[in-house]
Amino acid sequence: MGDMTNSDFYSKNQRNESSHGGEFGCTMEELRSLMELRGTEAVVKIKETYGDTEAICRRLKTSPVEGLPGTAPDLEKRKQIFGQNFIPPKKPKTFLQLVWEALQDVTLIILEIAAIISLGLSFYHPPGESNEGCATAQGGAEDEGEAEAGWIEGAAILLSVICVVLVTAFNDWSKEKQFRGLQSRIEQEQKFTVVRAGQVVQIPVAEIVVGDIAQVKYGDLLPADGLFIQGNDLKIDESSLTGESDQVRKSVDKDPMLLSGTHVMEGSGRMVVTAVGVNSQTGIIFTLLGAGGEEEEKKDKKAADDAAGSNAADSANTSLVNGKMQDGNVDASQSKAKQQDGAAAMEMQPLKSAEGGDADDKKKANMHKKEKSVLQGKLTKLAVQIGKAGLVMSAITVIILVLYFTVDTFVVNKKPWLPECTPVYVQYFVKFFIIGVTVLVVAVPEGLPLAVTISLAYSVKKMMKDNNLVRHLDACETMGNATAICSDKTGTLTTNRMTVVQAYVGDVHYKEIPDPNSINAKTMELLVNAIAINSAYTTKILPPEKEGALPRQVGNKTECGLLGFVLDLKQDYEPVRSQMPEEKLYKVYTFNSVRKSMSTVTKLPDESFRMYSKGASEIVLKKCCKILNGAGEPRVFRPRDRDEMVKKVIEPMACDGLRTICVAYRDFPSSPEPDWDNENDILNDLTCICVVGIEDPVRPEVPEAIRKCQRAGITVRMVTGDNINTARAIAIKCGIIHPGEDFLCLEGKEFNRRIRNEKGEIEQERIDKIWPKLRVLARSSPTDKHTLVKGIIDSTHTEQRQVVAVTGDGTNDGPALKKADVGFAMGIAGTDVAKEASDIILTDDNFSSIVKAVMWGRNVYDSISKFLQFQLTVNVVAVIVAFTGACITQDSPLKAVQMLWVNLIMDTFASLALATEPPTETLLLRKPYGRNKPLISRTMMKNILGHAVYQLTLIFTLLFVGEKMFQIDSGRNAPLHSPPSEHYTIIFNTFVMMQLFNEINARKIHGERNVFDGIFRNPIFCTIVLGTFAIQIVIVQFGGKPFSCSPLQLDQWMWCIFIGLGELVWGQVIATIPTSRLKFLKEAGRLTQKEEIPEEELNEDVEEIDHAERELRRGQILWFRGLNRIQTQIEVVNTFKSGASFQGALRRQSSVTSQSQDVANLSSPSRVSLSNALSSPTSLPPAAAGQG
């Protein structure tokens, strides 16, 4: 059991601890309790117990500067004593559990019951064999072989049920396996920077041990608990643990506690790791939530009883199990939803699987994707419609058969009901029931979910090869409907290899890299120092990996560009850095989206201070009052000079598509020491050293990719923090805008001015005026990006709701990525926070991979449509044949077992064959389908009905005059257990042949002529068609009694195949009929606007408190509120431990806060209508949602 493994984990570690206590100066238990303290308490505790953080490092035998020695035995020992940085994932479902789940299908249960009744009756022989007189002539008397053969039908049905179940279970199992593989890939790819033996190395998160010195920087998700040793301006977002959205400033003397699962929002620094895996704060909460446990109640109960039984002295453990139970149930609704993704708990990403119980649950379950994915919505609706029709048809069939039989036997032939005849009559009724069930089985498209699963799983697997790592299955298909893409510029549209190509130094504008001798020595020294010291020390330029390749850029790319500039000037930055190591930096103002600049203060030998600054040129230049001239002397720099410089230097650079960065400095006296916290005064009166133009070349494949998007009806918008001229220049190079078109390029300020009313509130109507023409949003803040995405999604300006994809790489892109229908995070440049909020990770950071995602998404949609077109043709024909056949000849021409075989071809095999068609470029030639385009278009409806007419005509011809055509005995009105006739075998065989050839027709759904186009590119399709054909031959020739088949002659086979081939010819005939003439054809499976609104509204109300910070609480649990609740409710849990009321109590608890919206939910009955219930978990009343 999962949750027990965690406690074992503890006890094991504690045993180890006592034996190894002497090895290190502190035990795991001590460190764990230390990490539970916060702020000043923690500082006091460290002072009292250890002295200071350095003392803790000494006790852990590690050096704050050099890190661990990194030898294998040492690391091994640490793992044994303090545990590994790994949280054991939830156990996957076993194959048997999946089989059991597949058996829950209603139609299968009905079939099983029918089969068992049929089996039972075939073995039951009534006393006194005097039942010749019981049945009527057309029922025929039982023949000799009847008793032996009667059981075959039941057995065959059971066998086919087993087949269906195994196939379904196997599919689920392989899906789960794929996801676990995917998950572990994500985990292995997650690396973290630590110092070992004085070298800065990147190691997988799972390898981190207690005592490691880890380097933390902006955008990191902390992988373990630790104590802050040194750093600058470190601010952490701890909302994932505390629920407080304010960023917490960390410092050695005030609050040195760094906790796993929290995000670094600003600054950088080092920490010594003190707790990993299940002992870290996140690990402890995981154990409480039973990340390792199962969510079934029975296991919960057992765990609770175990805990109670063993008198767990360790209160942490009792509360642990109880806490687990409690959250386990509130969690049930999500865990169910989560299981569908099959995603295991990510190793150190607490945010996915630990969505704990809080009233936010209901919102949270839905917060990520607003509504069910478009396809699921349409499919659920369609399946329900078809299911109802099938049910009605099967009921009518049974009623007609039963009535006909009773009227014929008891009224017309005036037979009395004799007690000894009862079993015979019952046997007839069971036969009728089985026919009815067969009709139902064929009518219900249980292959639909299978087709969707296969198609999505296949696409996801193949998308990996196209550099798309899909984290949420439905994102793949949503992408096919995308109508807008909001893309970052840096790294997505451009190569993210920054190089300085122009510079303005000493009053001269150099159009290429200046000759080092032309720059004054004083200026040069200042320039090298300003760049080397005022950049993250983790940023470096390393020699190329291969001969002739470009030097490798590590760290922040803009800083790499500047360091590259220093190297191009034949200078070296390493000596400067070794002279002024990071520990000696006096104060650092790190870059953030508000400052848009970075500054570092150093102490000079004469005790005075010098501050170096760099940042966006228009921002830094405003703060400069001097500039270095050609002789390296500062001269006055007035606003007038600045405007001239902007016109003559900065704008021309920007129009060439360059980013302009200004480098400046300022000296401060040693006394009085300036007030460093007063940023406005400090970051002023600067002296400009130089302005450089950095080029980030457009990726060569991007213009073509953008052209494909535009042709496919997708608008690409660029949202960037860059200067508007640079942005416009790049947008023209990429082809996002074409000169002479009517479009908007706005800056963030202007955008905000236009969308806000006098009170400063955002108005949707104002956004609607702007977004259709907006192509470039420059100098935008993260909130602007979020506002734009939300504005486009909520817009009712177009008749289709826009489906928006967003790319992002920074921590600040989190809210926009979450809000979008599909969020793409960058796999290489992206921060952990961005990846966490995304649906798809682009492993190569390349825009053209997004186009591949669109192609795959559309392909999923088309595959499902192909499958539907094929499946529904078979459904219509089989149902009508079974129905009319049963009514006219009292026996279905297609027997139950044959139907099940047809069902297997239709469902499982066809879904495999049609769902695995590879995508083609032609998919990008059409516009997106949109939300209210029906699944089954008019063309498809025309194909379905057209082919149905052909098949029905031939089958009925064969049924009523077939025996004359082939000169064979008629199979109509055969006695109850008569041997199979050639006549019905020919009908069955022809039917299957028509399906096989129609499967080839189904490959095209837009009325194309050439159905064989690209058929050999899909080996699965060919294998399945040929395989089915081979099995059909075996069934007909050797199937005998179980399949109700009698072997056919060669000429009869030829006729069957010939009629089947007619399907292809008929397909061409249908294709010539213009669809536009067939106005009467209805479409099916569309999502109407009406049905969507309630869910949209419900979710939007929840969302409206939508400040960017609110969304940044991406911790998805207010952890500590959860913990307090656990403690207060242990008694409640114990009280309710025994009964089901226990669940109710929890549910009451969980819905307290969300009651207001639930009341709204319940009070309007329209919202709990069937269609909504199917399409959205939010619209269920709370109890139902709770039961998940």
Tab-separated table of N, CA and C in Angstrom, residues 484-494 702 706 709 715-721 734 736 775-777 780 785 788-789 804-809 813 817 824 826 842 845-848 850:
chain	number	residue	atom	x	y	z
A	484	ALA	N	-5.518	31.704	-32.667
A	484	ALA	CA	-4.554	32.776	-32.414
A	484	ALA	C	-3.379	32.221	-31.634
A	485	ILE	N	-2.184	32.703	-31.955
A	485	ILE	CA	-1.004	32.324	-31.188
A	485	ILE	C	-0.343	33.619	-30.719
A	486	CYS	N	-0.166	33.760	-29.417
A	486	CYS	CA	0.577	34.917	-28.897
A	486	CYS	C	1.961	34.409	-28.550
A	487	SER	N	2.954	34.873	-29.290
A	487	SER	CA	4.275	34.287	-29.117
A	487	SER	C	5.246	35.298	-28.519
A	488	ASP	N	6.174	34.791	-27.712
A	488	ASP	CA	7.300	35.600	-27.267
A	488	ASP	C	8.193	35.843	-28.452
A	489	LYS	N	9.044	36.849	-28.372
A	489	LYS	CA	9.989	37.034	-29.462
A	489	LYS	C	11.279	36.288	-29.173
A	490	THR	N	11.892	36.627	-28.029
A	490	THR	CA	13.238	36.122	-27.764
A	490	THR	C	13.251	34.619	-27.595
A	491	GLY	N	14.051	33.948	-28.394
A	491	GLY	CA	14.235	32.514	-28.225
A	491	GLY	C	13.208	31.665	-28.944
A	492	THR	N	12.007	32.226	-29.207
A	492	THR	CA	10.999	31.438	-29.906
A	492	THR	C	11.059	31.770	-31.390
A	493	LEU	N	10.932	33.081	-31.671
A	493	LEU	CA	11.008	33.507	-33.069
A	493	LEU	C	12.463	33.755	-33.459
A	494	THR	N	13.302	33.991	-32.449
A	494	THR	CA	14.708	34.286	-32.727
A	494	THR	C	15.569	33.171	-32.147
A	702	VAL	N	11.523	30.209	-39.142
A	702	VAL	CA	10.329	30.863	-38.596
A	702	VAL	C	9.440	31.529	-39.653
A	706	ILE	N	5.453	30.768	-39.941
A	706	ILE	CA	4.407	31.785	-39.714
A	706	ILE	C	3.503	31.884	-40.942
A	709	CYS	N	1.016	29.170	-40.705
A	709	CYS	CA	-0.022	29.499	-39.717
A	709	CYS	C	-1.053	30.425	-40.322
A	715	THR	N	-3.929	33.533	-36.520
A	715	THR	CA	-3.255	34.828	-36.435
A	715	THR	C	-2.100	34.729	-35.454
A	716	VAL	N	-0.921	35.149	-35.882
A	716	VAL	CA	0.219	35.133	-34.971
A	716	VAL	C	0.442	36.555	-34.454
A	717	ARG	N	0.498	36.679	-33.124
A	717	ARG	CA	0.786	37.988	-32.524
A	717	ARG	C	2.076	37.888	-31.730
A	718	MET	N	2.845	38.959	-31.742
A	718	MET	CA	4.112	38.931	-31.009
A	718	MET	C	3.976	39.791	-29.764
A	719	VAL	N	4.267	39.218	-28.613
A	719	VAL	CA	4.197	39.968	-27.362
A	719	VAL	C	5.596	39.957	-26.773
A	720	THR	N	6.207	41.128	-26.649
A	720	THR	CA	7.606	41.141	-26.231
A	720	THR	C	7.879	42.299	-25.282
A	721	GLY	N	8.941	42.172	-24.517
A	721	GLY	CA	9.316	43.248	-23.592
A	721	GLY	C	10.213	44.265	-24.271
A	734	CYS	N	9.936	38.334	-39.708
A	734	CYS	CA	9.258	37.038	-39.526
A	734	CYS	C	8.056	36.897	-40.446
A	736	ILE	N	5.168	38.458	-39.633
A	736	ILE	CA	3.951	38.631	-38.817
A	736	ILE	C	3.161	39.817	-39.349
A	775	ARG	N	-1.029	43.231	-33.849
A	775	ARG	CA	-0.075	42.191	-34.251
A	775	ARG	C	1.166	42.191	-33.364
A	776	VAL	N	1.537	43.369	-32.851
A	776	VAL	CA	2.747	43.445	-32.031
A	776	VAL	C	2.429	44.233	-30.764
A	777	LEU	N	2.755	43.650	-29.616
A	777	LEU	CA	2.612	44.374	-28.351
A	777	LEU	C	4.018	44.444	-27.759
A	780	SER	N	5.851	45.155	-23.117
A	780	SER	CA	4.656	44.734	-22.386
A	780	SER	C	5.075	44.093	-21.076
A	785	LYS	N	0.278	40.838	-20.989
A	785	LYS	CA	0.165	39.604	-21.779
A	785	LYS	C	-1.076	38.838	-21.313
A	788	LEU	N	-4.256	40.573	-22.445
A	788	LEU	CA	-4.514	40.380	-23.874
A	788	LEU	C	-5.107	38.992	-24.113
A	789	VAL	N	-4.477	37.966	-23.522
A	789	VAL	CA	-4.949	36.588	-23.726
A	789	VAL	C	-6.376	36.441	-23.219
A	804	VAL	N	-6.930	30.312	-28.031
A	804	VAL	CA	-5.641	30.997	-28.021
A	804	VAL	C	-4.525	30.107	-27.481
A	805	ALA	N	-3.422	30.075	-28.211
A	805	ALA	CA	-2.218	29.399	-27.719
A	805	ALA	C	-1.216	30.480	-27.345
A	806	VAL	N	-0.442	30.235	-26.285
A	806	VAL	CA	0.524	31.232	-25.830
A	806	VAL	C	1.863	30.544	-25.630
A	807	THR	N	2.951	31.223	-26.006
A	807	THR	CA	4.262	30.660	-25.674
A	807	THR	C	4.877	31.540	-24.601
A	808	GLY	N	5.655	30.931	-23.726
A	808	GLY	CA	6.292	31.723	-22.680
A	808	GLY	C	7.478	30.976	-22.121
A	809	ASP	N	8.423	31.714	-21.551
A	809	ASP	CA	9.567	31.026	-20.947
A	809	ASP	C	9.860	31.529	-19.549
A	813	ASP	N	5.514	34.684	-17.141
A	813	ASP	CA	4.540	34.257	-18.143
A	813	ASP	C	3.528	33.268	-17.583
A	817	LEU	N	0.190	31.738	-19.513
A	817	LEU	CA	0.229	30.338	-19.968
A	817	LEU	C	-0.952	29.578	-19.401
A	824	PHE	N	2.373	26.893	-24.242
A	824	PHE	CA	3.637	26.243	-24.643
A	824	PHE	C	4.761	26.831	-23.807
A	826	MET	N	8.981	26.846	-22.975
A	826	MET	CA	10.229	26.520	-23.645
A	826	MET	C	10.981	25.478	-22.829
A	842	LEU	N	7.966	22.769	-25.466
A	842	LEU	CA	8.690	22.687	-26.736
A	842	LEU	C	10.132	22.341	-26.418
A	845	ASP	N	12.533	24.714	-28.185
A	845	ASP	CA	12.253	26.162	-28.120
A	845	ASP	C	11.950	26.778	-29.473
A	846	ASN	N	11.424	25.995	-30.407
A	846	ASN	CA	11.324	26.523	-31.767
A	846	ASN	C	9.883	26.739	-32.200
A	847	PHE	N	9.619	27.900	-32.805
A	847	PHE	CA	8.247	28.219	-33.211
A	847	PHE	C	7.701	27.206	-34.211
A	848	SER	N	8.565	26.673	-35.074
A	848	SER	CA	8.024	25.778	-36.109
A	848	SER	C	7.492	24.485	-35.497
A	850	ILE	N	5.504	24.507	-33.071
A	850	ILE	CA	4.104	24.824	-32.754
A	850	ILE	C	3.242	24.481	-33.970
